[in-house]
């Protein structure tokens, strides 16, 4: 936390500052701007979308009650805009979740421009400006040097609660039993794949379970060595093609608008922290080494991949869990299991508790709600203790380790962003803090713009 900014220039002073242009941040910015606030979004990379675009985390995981989606509002708008560019193969609602990361970033550019949001790329947030217990802005650094952005309300959408931490808000991280975070993944795509040939080999010839087949193709395993791939993996390890820990968790998906490509949700990288620049650097180095070996394995051992090659390696490491704020309410596993309802609910979730872990032989711990059931997430989870004029949206909301593992998916993060953006604009228009807004009105306005909470 910085104590004096006397020697730093003020480079912008929006009503609402959104820190982080990822899954939650872009929606927060759109919602705030549409509600009448002047909005600036600051992003460390050169594109919007965060893990969705730069992290290649595709497709979106489903969040539904039977066949009805639980997340609407701006989320629906983004999905429909992307689908107009890359149409799904059928009219099934679930097909819309299989997006093209490149297309998504372009759609988000359009939405920022149409909503009147100013975007500042290639800029890092280095400190927070707190006066009398209230956040007044942040210190940023980029090629222009060091400067100050002052804002009436700031929304921390960094994913790692970077602004909240620097503002002095309490945070927690990792599994309370051992302090370990969920592993990261460096995702990549293989191009030049004969998907029909791959499906024939993997499913028909060796008996892999296929969660979805043509025209949208998905195969996954919590521990690949315990599947029909096991003998091939053992053979590849013996030949020096794979390292022992390269293929534990394995998952890949096709994408809309990218025929002949498969997006891999692996390799998993354990024991490193996304809140350490040194660890992030190591994760990308180790991840790329693993990707080269995994790609070679598929080319040499798996049918349909003979002419395939590495088409993309994500520039951003995919992070499942890191810092989380301690907020006015902390969502718990009991809230998930008891299908909790809240008077200030701003989102509904049915996605299971999904923990990637070395503690299970399957590599995963999954806890599901019965079909057709869901729980709610309250607005108070976005309000960090001890700091006014600050909202937090995204995976770093106030939740326990297990509860965060259920609500961290993209559709929920978009819902958190929409609620935070509208709440920030309401706060500015009434000259009150986000903590003081009328949550009944917030819910009414969210529903009026299509959120259906």
Coordinates of C-alpha atoms in Angstrom, one line a residue:
X1 CA 0.0 0.0 0.0
X2 CA 1.5 3.3 -1.1
X3 CA 1.4 6.3 1.3
X4 CA 2.2 9.2 -1.1
X5 CA 1.7 9.7 -4.8
X6 CA 3.0 13.3 -4.8
X7 CA 5.7 12.5 -7.4
X8 CA 3.5 10.5 -9.7
X9 CA 1.4 11.8 -12.5
X10 CA -2.3 11.0 -12.6
X11 CA -2.9 9.4 -16.0
X12 CA -6.7 8.8 -15.7
X13 CA -9.6 9.3 -13.3
X14 CA -12.6 7.2 -14.4
X15 CA -15.7 6.7 -12.2
X16 CA -15.0 2.9 -12.3
X17 CA -11.6 1.3 -12.7
X18 CA -11.6 -2.4 -13.6
X19 CA -8.3 -4.1 -12.9
X20 CA -7.9 -7.1 -15.2
X21 CA -9.5 -7.7 -18.6
X22 CA -10.3 -11.4 -18.2
X23 CA -13.5 -13.4 -17.8
X24 CA -15.0 -11.3 -15.0
X25 CA -13.3 -8.0 -15.8
X26 CA -14.7 -7.5 -19.3
X27 CA -18.3 -8.1 -18.2
X28 CA -17.8 -5.8 -15.1
X29 CA -16.6 -3.1 -17.5
X30 CA -19.5 -3.5 -19.9
X31 CA -22.1 -3.6 -17.1
X32 CA -20.7 -0.5 -15.4
X33 CA -20.5 1.5 -18.6
X34 CA -24.0 0.6 -19.7
X35 CA -25.2 1.8 -16.3
X36 CA -23.8 5.2 -17.0
X37 CA -20.4 5.2 -15.4
X38 CA -17.2 6.2 -17.1
X39 CA -15.0 3.1 -17.2
X40 CA -11.4 2.3 -17.7
X41 CA -10.2 -1.4 -17.9
X42 CA -6.5 -2.1 -17.3
X43 CA -5.0 -5.3 -18.7
X44 CA -1.4 -6.7 -18.5
X45 CA -1.6 -8.5 -21.8
X46 CA -2.5 -7.1 -25.3
X47 CA -5.9 -8.8 -25.6
X48 CA -9.1 -9.2 -23.6
X49 CA -10.5 -12.5 -22.3
X50 CA -7.9 -13.7 -19.9
X51 CA -7.9 -17.4 -19.5
X52 CA -10.7 -17.8 -22.1
X53 CA -8.5 -16.3 -24.9
X54 CA -4.9 -16.0 -23.8
X55 CA -5.2 -19.1 -21.7
X56 CA -7.1 -21.1 -24.3
X57 CA -9.5 -22.5 -21.7
X58 CA -12.1 -23.7 -24.1
X59 CA -14.9 -24.8 -24.1
X60 CA -16.9 -23.3 -21.2
X61 CA -18.0 -25.7 -18.5
X62 CA -21.8 -26.1 -18.3
X63 CA -23.8 -24.4 -15.5
X64 CA -27.4 -25.6 -15.9
X65 CA -30.5 -26.8 -14.1
X66 CA -31.4 -29.9 -16.2
X67 CA -31.3 -28.3 -19.7
X68 CA -31.9 -24.7 -18.6
X69 CA -28.8 -22.5 -18.3
X70 CA -28.3 -20.8 -14.9
X71 CA -26.2 -17.9 -16.3
X72 CA -27.7 -15.3 -18.6
X73 CA -27.4 -11.5 -19.0
X74 CA -24.2 -10.4 -20.7
X75 CA -23.0 -14.0 -20.7
X76 CA -25.7 -14.9 -23.2
X77 CA -24.8 -11.9 -25.3
X78 CA -21.1 -12.8 -25.6
X79 CA -22.0 -16.4 -26.4
X80 CA -24.5 -15.4 -29.1
X81 CA -22.1 -12.9 -30.6
X82 CA -19.3 -15.5 -30.9
X83 CA -21.7 -18.0 -32.3
X84 CA -22.6 -15.7 -35.2
X85 CA -19.0 -15.7 -36.3
X86 CA -18.3 -19.5 -35.6
X87 CA -21.8 -21.1 -35.8
X88 CA -22.3 -24.4 -33.8
X89 CA -23.0 -27.5 -35.8
X90 CA -26.4 -28.1 -34.3
X91 CA -29.1 -26.2 -32.4
X92 CA -28.3 -27.9 -29.1
X93 CA -27.8 -25.3 -26.4
X94 CA -24.7 -27.0 -25.1
X95 CA -23.0 -26.6 -28.5
X96 CA -22.7 -22.8 -27.9
X97 CA -20.2 -23.4 -25.1
X98 CA -17.6 -24.7 -27.6
X99 CA -16.0 -21.4 -28.5
X100 CA -12.9 -20.3 -30.5
X101 CA -10.5 -18.3 -28.2
X102 CA -9.4 -16.0 -31.1
X103 CA -13.0 -15.2 -32.0
X104 CA -13.9 -14.5 -28.4
X105 CA -11.1 -11.9 -28.0
X106 CA -12.4 -10.1 -31.1
X107 CA -16.0 -10.1 -29.8
X108 CA -14.8 -8.6 -26.5
X109 CA -13.0 -5.8 -28.4
X110 CA -16.2 -5.0 -30.2
X111 CA -18.3 -5.0 -26.9
X112 CA -15.8 -2.7 -25.2
X113 CA -16.0 -0.2 -28.1
X114 CA -19.8 -0.3 -28.3
X115 CA -20.1 0.2 -24.5
X116 CA -17.8 3.1 -24.4
X117 CA -15.2 1.4 -22.2
X118 CA -11.6 2.7 -22.4
X119 CA -9.0 0.0 -22.5
X120 CA -5.4 0.3 -21.4
X121 CA -3.3 -2.8 -22.4
X122 CA 0.3 -3.7 -21.5
X123 CA -0.1 -2.2 -18.1
X124 CA 0.7 -3.7 -14.6
X125 CA -0.8 -2.7 -11.3
X126 CA 1.9 -2.3 -8.8
X127 CA 0.3 -0.7 -5.7
X128 CA -3.0 0.5 -4.2
X129 CA -3.8 4.0 -3.0
X130 CA -5.8 3.8 0.3
X131 CA -6.9 6.9 2.2
X132 CA -9.0 6.6 5.4
X133 CA -9.8 3.0 4.8
X134 CA -11.1 3.5 1.3
X135 CA -9.4 2.6 -2.0
X136 CA -8.9 5.8 -4.1
X137 CA -7.0 4.3 -7.0
X138 CA -4.0 2.3 -8.1
X139 CA -0.4 2.8 -9.2
X140 CA 0.4 1.4 -12.6
X141 CA 3.5 0.8 -14.7
X142 CA 3.9 0.5 -18.4
X143 CA 6.1 1.8 -21.2
X144 CA 5.1 5.4 -20.3
X145 CA 6.5 4.9 -16.9
X146 CA 4.8 4.9 -13.5
X147 CA 1.6 6.7 -12.8
X148 CA -1.7 6.9 -10.9
X149 CA -5.2 6.0 -11.9
X150 CA -7.7 7.4 -9.5
X151 CA -11.2 6.0 -9.4
X152 CA -14.4 6.4 -7.3
X153 CA -14.8 2.6 -7.3
X154 CA -12.3 -0.1 -8.3
X155 CA -13.2 -3.7 -9.3
X156 CA -10.4 -6.2 -8.7
X157 CA -10.7 -8.8 -11.5
X158 CA -7.1 -9.8 -11.5
X159 CA -7.9 -13.4 -10.6
X160 CA -5.3 -13.4 -7.8
X161 CA -6.8 -10.6 -5.7
X162 CA -3.7 -8.5 -6.4
X163 CA -5.4 -5.2 -5.8
X164 CA -7.2 -6.3 -2.7
X165 CA -4.0 -7.6 -1.2
X166 CA -2.1 -4.4 -1.9
X167 CA -5.0 -2.4 -0.4
X168 CA -4.7 -4.3 2.9
X169 CA -7.7 -6.6 2.6
X170 CA -7.3 -10.0 4.1
X171 CA -6.7 -13.0 1.8
X172 CA -6.3 -16.7 2.0
X173 CA -4.9 -19.3 -0.4
X174 CA -4.8 -23.0 -1.0
X175 CA -6.2 -26.1 0.7
X176 CA -6.5 -25.4 4.5
X177 CA -5.2 -28.9 5.2
X178 CA -1.8 -28.5 3.5
X179 CA -1.8 -25.0 1.9
X180 CA -1.4 -26.4 -1.6
X181 CA -3.1 -24.7 -4.5
X182 CA -4.8 -26.6 -7.3
X183 CA -2.3 -27.3 -10.0
X184 CA -2.0 -25.0 -13.0
X185 CA -2.2 -26.1 -16.6
X186 CA -0.5 -24.7 -19.7
X187 CA -3.0 -25.4 -22.5
X188 CA -2.1 -25.9 -26.1
X189 CA -3.8 -26.9 -29.4
X190 CA -2.7 -29.5 -31.9
X191 CA -3.6 -28.7 -35.5
X192 CA -3.7 -31.0 -38.6
X193 CA -5.6 -33.7 -36.6
X194 CA -7.8 -36.2 -38.4
X195 CA -10.6 -36.1 -35.8
X196 CA -12.5 -39.0 -37.3
X197 CA -9.4 -41.1 -37.4
X198 CA -8.5 -40.1 -33.8
X199 CA -12.0 -41.0 -32.6
X200 CA -11.8 -44.4 -34.4
X201 CA -8.5 -45.2 -32.8
X202 CA -9.2 -44.0 -29.3
X203 CA -12.8 -45.0 -28.9
X204 CA -13.4 -47.9 -31.3
X205 CA -9.9 -49.5 -31.3
X206 CA -8.6 -49.2 -27.8
X207 CA -11.8 -48.4 -25.9
X208 CA -11.3 -44.9 -24.4
X209 CA -14.5 -43.3 -23.0
X210 CA -15.6 -40.5 -25.3
X211 CA -17.6 -37.8 -23.6
X212 CA -18.7 -36.3 -26.9
X213 CA -18.0 -37.4 -30.5
X214 CA -18.3 -35.8 -33.9
X215 CA -19.1 -33.1 -34.7
X216 CA -17.8 -31.9 -31.3
X217 CA -15.1 -34.2 -30.0
X218 CA -14.1 -34.5 -26.3
X219 CA -12.0 -37.2 -24.5
X220 CA -10.7 -36.9 -20.9
X221 CA -9.3 -38.9 -18.0
X222 CA -8.4 -37.9 -14.5
X223 CA -5.5 -40.3 -14.6
X224 CA -4.6 -41.4 -18.1
X225 CA -2.4 -44.3 -17.0
X226 CA -5.5 -45.9 -15.6
X227 CA -7.3 -45.9 -18.9
X228 CA -6.8 -48.0 -22.1
X229 CA -4.1 -45.5 -22.9
X230 CA -2.0 -46.9 -20.0
X231 CA 0.0 -49.5 -22.0
X232 CA 0.8 -46.9 -24.7
X233 CA 1.9 -44.4 -22.1
X234 CA 4.1 -47.0 -20.4
X235 CA 5.7 -47.8 -23.7
X236 CA 6.3 -44.2 -24.5
X237 CA 7.9 -43.6 -21.0
X238 CA 10.2 -46.6 -21.5
X239 CA 11.2 -45.2 -24.9
X240 CA 12.0 -41.8 -23.5
X241 CA 9.2 -40.1 -25.4
X242 CA 7.2 -39.2 -22.3
X243 CA 8.4 -38.3 -18.8
X244 CA 6.8 -40.2 -15.9
X245 CA 4.5 -37.3 -14.9
X246 CA 3.7 -35.9 -18.3
X247 CA 0.3 -37.5 -18.7
X248 CA -1.7 -37.8 -15.5
X249 CA -4.7 -35.6 -16.2
X250 CA -5.6 -35.6 -19.9
X251 CA -8.4 -33.8 -21.7
X252 CA -8.9 -32.4 -25.2
X253 CA -11.7 -30.7 -27.0
X254 CA -12.6 -29.6 -30.6
X255 CA -13.4 -26.0 -31.1
X256 CA -16.0 -24.1 -33.2
X257 CA -14.5 -22.5 -36.3
X258 CA -11.2 -24.5 -36.0
X259 CA -11.6 -27.7 -38.0
X260 CA -8.7 -30.2 -37.6
X261 CA -7.7 -28.7 -34.2
X262 CA -8.0 -30.0 -30.7
X263 CA -7.5 -27.9 -27.5
X264 CA -5.7 -29.8 -24.8
X265 CA -6.4 -29.2 -21.1
X266 CA -3.0 -30.3 -20.0
X267 CA -0.3 -30.7 -19.0
X268 CA -1.0 -30.1 -15.3
X269 CA 1.8 -28.4 -13.4
X270 CA 1.8 -28.9 -9.6
X271 CA 3.7 -27.4 -6.7
X272 CA 4.0 -23.9 -8.1
X273 CA 2.1 -20.7 -7.2
X274 CA 0.5 -18.3 -9.7
X275 CA 1.2 -15.4 -7.2
X276 CA 5.0 -15.8 -7.7
X277 CA 6.6 -14.4 -10.9
X278 CA 9.4 -17.0 -10.5
X279 CA 6.9 -19.9 -10.2
X280 CA 4.9 -18.6 -13.2
X281 CA 8.0 -18.4 -15.2
X282 CA 8.9 -22.0 -14.2
X283 CA 5.4 -23.2 -15.0
X284 CA 5.6 -21.9 -18.6
X285 CA 9.1 -23.4 -19.1
X286 CA 8.1 -26.8 -17.6
X287 CA 4.8 -26.7 -19.4
X288 CA 6.3 -26.1 -22.8
X289 CA 8.7 -29.0 -22.3
X290 CA 5.9 -31.3 -21.4
X291 CA 3.8 -30.1 -24.4
X292 CA 6.6 -31.0 -26.8
X293 CA 6.7 -34.5 -25.3
X294 CA 2.9 -35.0 -25.2
X295 CA 2.6 -33.8 -28.9
X296 CA 5.3 -36.3 -29.9
X297 CA 3.5 -39.1 -28.0
X298 CA 0.2 -38.4 -29.9
X299 CA 1.9 -38.2 -33.3
X300 CA 3.8 -41.4 -32.8
X301 CA 1.3 -43.5 -30.8
X302 CA -2.2 -42.3 -31.5
X303 CA -4.1 -42.8 -34.7
X304 CA -5.4 -39.7 -36.5
X305 CA -2.4 -37.6 -35.3
X306 CA 0.2 -38.7 -37.8
X307 CA 0.2 -35.3 -39.6
X308 CA -0.6 -33.2 -36.5
X309 CA 1.6 -30.5 -35.0
X310 CA 1.6 -28.0 -32.2
X311 CA -0.6 -25.2 -33.5
X312 CA -0.8 -23.0 -30.4
X313 CA 0.7 -22.8 -26.9
X314 CA -1.3 -20.5 -24.7
X315 CA 0.7 -17.4 -23.7
X316 CA -1.0 -17.4 -20.3
X317 CA -0.8 -20.2 -17.7
X318 CA -4.3 -21.5 -16.7
X319 CA -4.8 -21.0 -13.0
X320 CA -7.6 -22.8 -11.2
X321 CA -7.2 -21.3 -7.7
X322 CA -4.8 -19.0 -5.8
X323 CA -5.6 -16.0 -3.5
X324 CA -9.1 -15.5 -2.4
X325 CA -10.4 -12.5 -0.4
X326 CA -12.0 -12.8 3.0
X327 CA -15.2 -11.0 2.4
X328 CA -18.4 -10.0 4.2
X329 CA -19.6 -13.5 3.5
X330 CA -17.5 -16.6 2.7
X331 CA -19.2 -19.2 0.5
X332 CA -18.7 -22.7 2.0
X333 CA -18.9 -26.3 0.9
X334 CA -21.9 -26.6 3.2
X335 CA -23.6 -23.8 1.2
X336 CA -23.0 -25.9 -2.0
X337 CA -24.2 -29.2 -0.5
X338 CA -27.3 -27.6 1.2
X339 CA -28.2 -25.7 -2.0
X340 CA -28.1 -22.4 0.0
X341 CA -30.3 -19.4 -1.0
X342 CA -29.4 -15.8 -0.1
X343 CA -31.4 -12.6 -0.1
X344 CA -28.6 -10.8 -1.9
X345 CA -27.9 -13.6 -4.5
X346 CA -26.2 -12.5 -7.7
X347 CA -25.6 -15.8 -9.3
X348 CA -26.8 -19.5 -9.4
X349 CA -24.5 -22.5 -9.7
X350 CA -24.9 -26.2 -10.4
X351 CA -21.3 -27.0 -11.5
X352 CA -19.8 -29.6 -9.2
X353 CA -16.9 -29.1 -6.7
X354 CA -14.1 -29.9 -9.1
X355 CA -10.7 -30.2 -7.3
X356 CA -7.6 -31.3 -9.2
X357 CA -5.4 -33.1 -6.7
X358 CA -2.7 -35.7 -6.1
X359 CA -4.6 -37.0 -3.1
X360 CA -7.0 -39.1 -5.3
X361 CA -5.9 -42.0 -7.5
X362 CA -8.3 -40.5 -10.2
X363 CA -6.4 -37.1 -10.0
X364 CA -9.8 -35.4 -9.2
X365 CA -12.2 -34.9 -6.4
X366 CA -15.7 -34.3 -7.7
X367 CA -18.9 -33.6 -5.7
X368 CA -22.1 -33.1 -7.6
X369 CA -25.5 -31.7 -6.8
X370 CA -28.5 -33.8 -8.0
X371 CA -29.7 -33.0 -11.5
X372 CA -32.0 -30.0 -11.5
X373 CA -30.5 -28.6 -8.2
X374 CA -28.4 -25.5 -7.6
X375 CA -27.1 -23.1 -5.0
X376 CA -26.7 -19.3 -4.9
X377 CA -23.8 -17.0 -4.4
X378 CA -24.4 -13.7 -2.4
X379 CA -23.2 -10.2 -3.4
X380 CA -21.4 -10.1 0.0
X381 CA -18.8 -12.5 -1.4
X382 CA -17.6 -9.7 -3.6
X383 CA -16.9 -7.2 -0.7
X384 CA -13.5 -7.6 0.9
X385 CA -13.1 -6.9 4.6
X386 CA -11.5 -3.7 5.7
X387 CA -11.5 -1.7 2.5
X388 CA -14.2 0.5 1.0
X389 CA -14.8 1.5 -2.6
X390 CA -13.5 -2.0 -3.7
X391 CA -15.3 -4.9 -5.3
X392 CA -13.7 -8.2 -6.2
X393 CA -15.1 -10.4 -9.1
X394 CA -13.9 -13.7 -10.6
X395 CA -12.3 -16.8 -9.1
X396 CA -10.8 -14.8 -6.2
X397 CA -14.1 -14.1 -4.5
X398 CA -14.7 -14.9 -0.8
X399 CA -15.1 -18.7 -0.7
X400 CA -13.5 -21.7 0.9
X401 CA -11.1 -23.8 -1.1
X402 CA -13.8 -26.4 -1.8
X403 CA -16.6 -23.9 -2.6
X404 CA -14.3 -21.9 -4.9
X405 CA -13.7 -25.2 -6.8
X406 CA -17.4 -25.2 -7.8
X407 CA -17.9 -21.6 -8.7
X408 CA -14.6 -20.7 -10.5
X409 CA -15.9 -21.6 -14.0
X410 CA -16.2 -19.0 -16.7
X411 CA -20.0 -18.5 -16.7
X412 CA -20.1 -17.8 -13.0
X413 CA -17.2 -15.4 -13.2
X414 CA -19.1 -13.5 -15.9
X415 CA -22.1 -13.3 -13.6
X416 CA -19.9 -12.0 -10.7
X417 CA -18.5 -9.4 -13.1
X418 CA -21.9 -8.2 -14.2
X419 CA -23.1 -7.8 -10.7
X420 CA -19.9 -6.0 -9.6
X421 CA -20.0 -3.7 -12.6
X422 CA -23.6 -2.7 -12.0
X423 CA -23.0 -2.3 -8.3
X424 CA -20.0 -0.1 -8.9
X425 CA -22.1 2.2 -11.2
X426 CA -24.9 2.3 -8.7
X427 CA -22.4 3.3 -6.0
X428 CA -21.0 6.1 -8.1
X429 CA -24.4 7.5 -9.1
X430 CA -25.6 7.6 -5.5
X431 CA -22.2 8.7 -4.0
X432 CA -22.2 5.7 -1.6
X433 CA -19.9 2.8 -1.1
X434 CA -20.5 -0.5 -2.8
X435 CA -21.2 -2.0 0.6
X436 CA -24.1 0.5 1.1
X437 CA -26.0 -0.2 -2.1
X438 CA -29.5 -1.6 -1.9
X439 CA -29.1 -5.3 -3.0
X440 CA -32.8 -5.6 -3.7
X441 CA -32.4 -2.9 -6.3
X442 CA -29.2 -4.5 -7.6
X443 CA -31.1 -7.8 -8.1
X444 CA -34.1 -6.0 -9.8
X445 CA -31.8 -4.2 -12.2
X446 CA -29.8 -7.4 -13.0
X447 CA -33.0 -9.2 -13.8
X448 CA -34.3 -6.3 -15.9
X449 CA -31.2 -6.7 -18.1
X450 CA -31.7 -10.4 -18.4
X451 CA -29.7 -12.0 -15.6
X452 CA -32.6 -14.2 -14.4
X453 CA -31.2 -14.7 -10.9

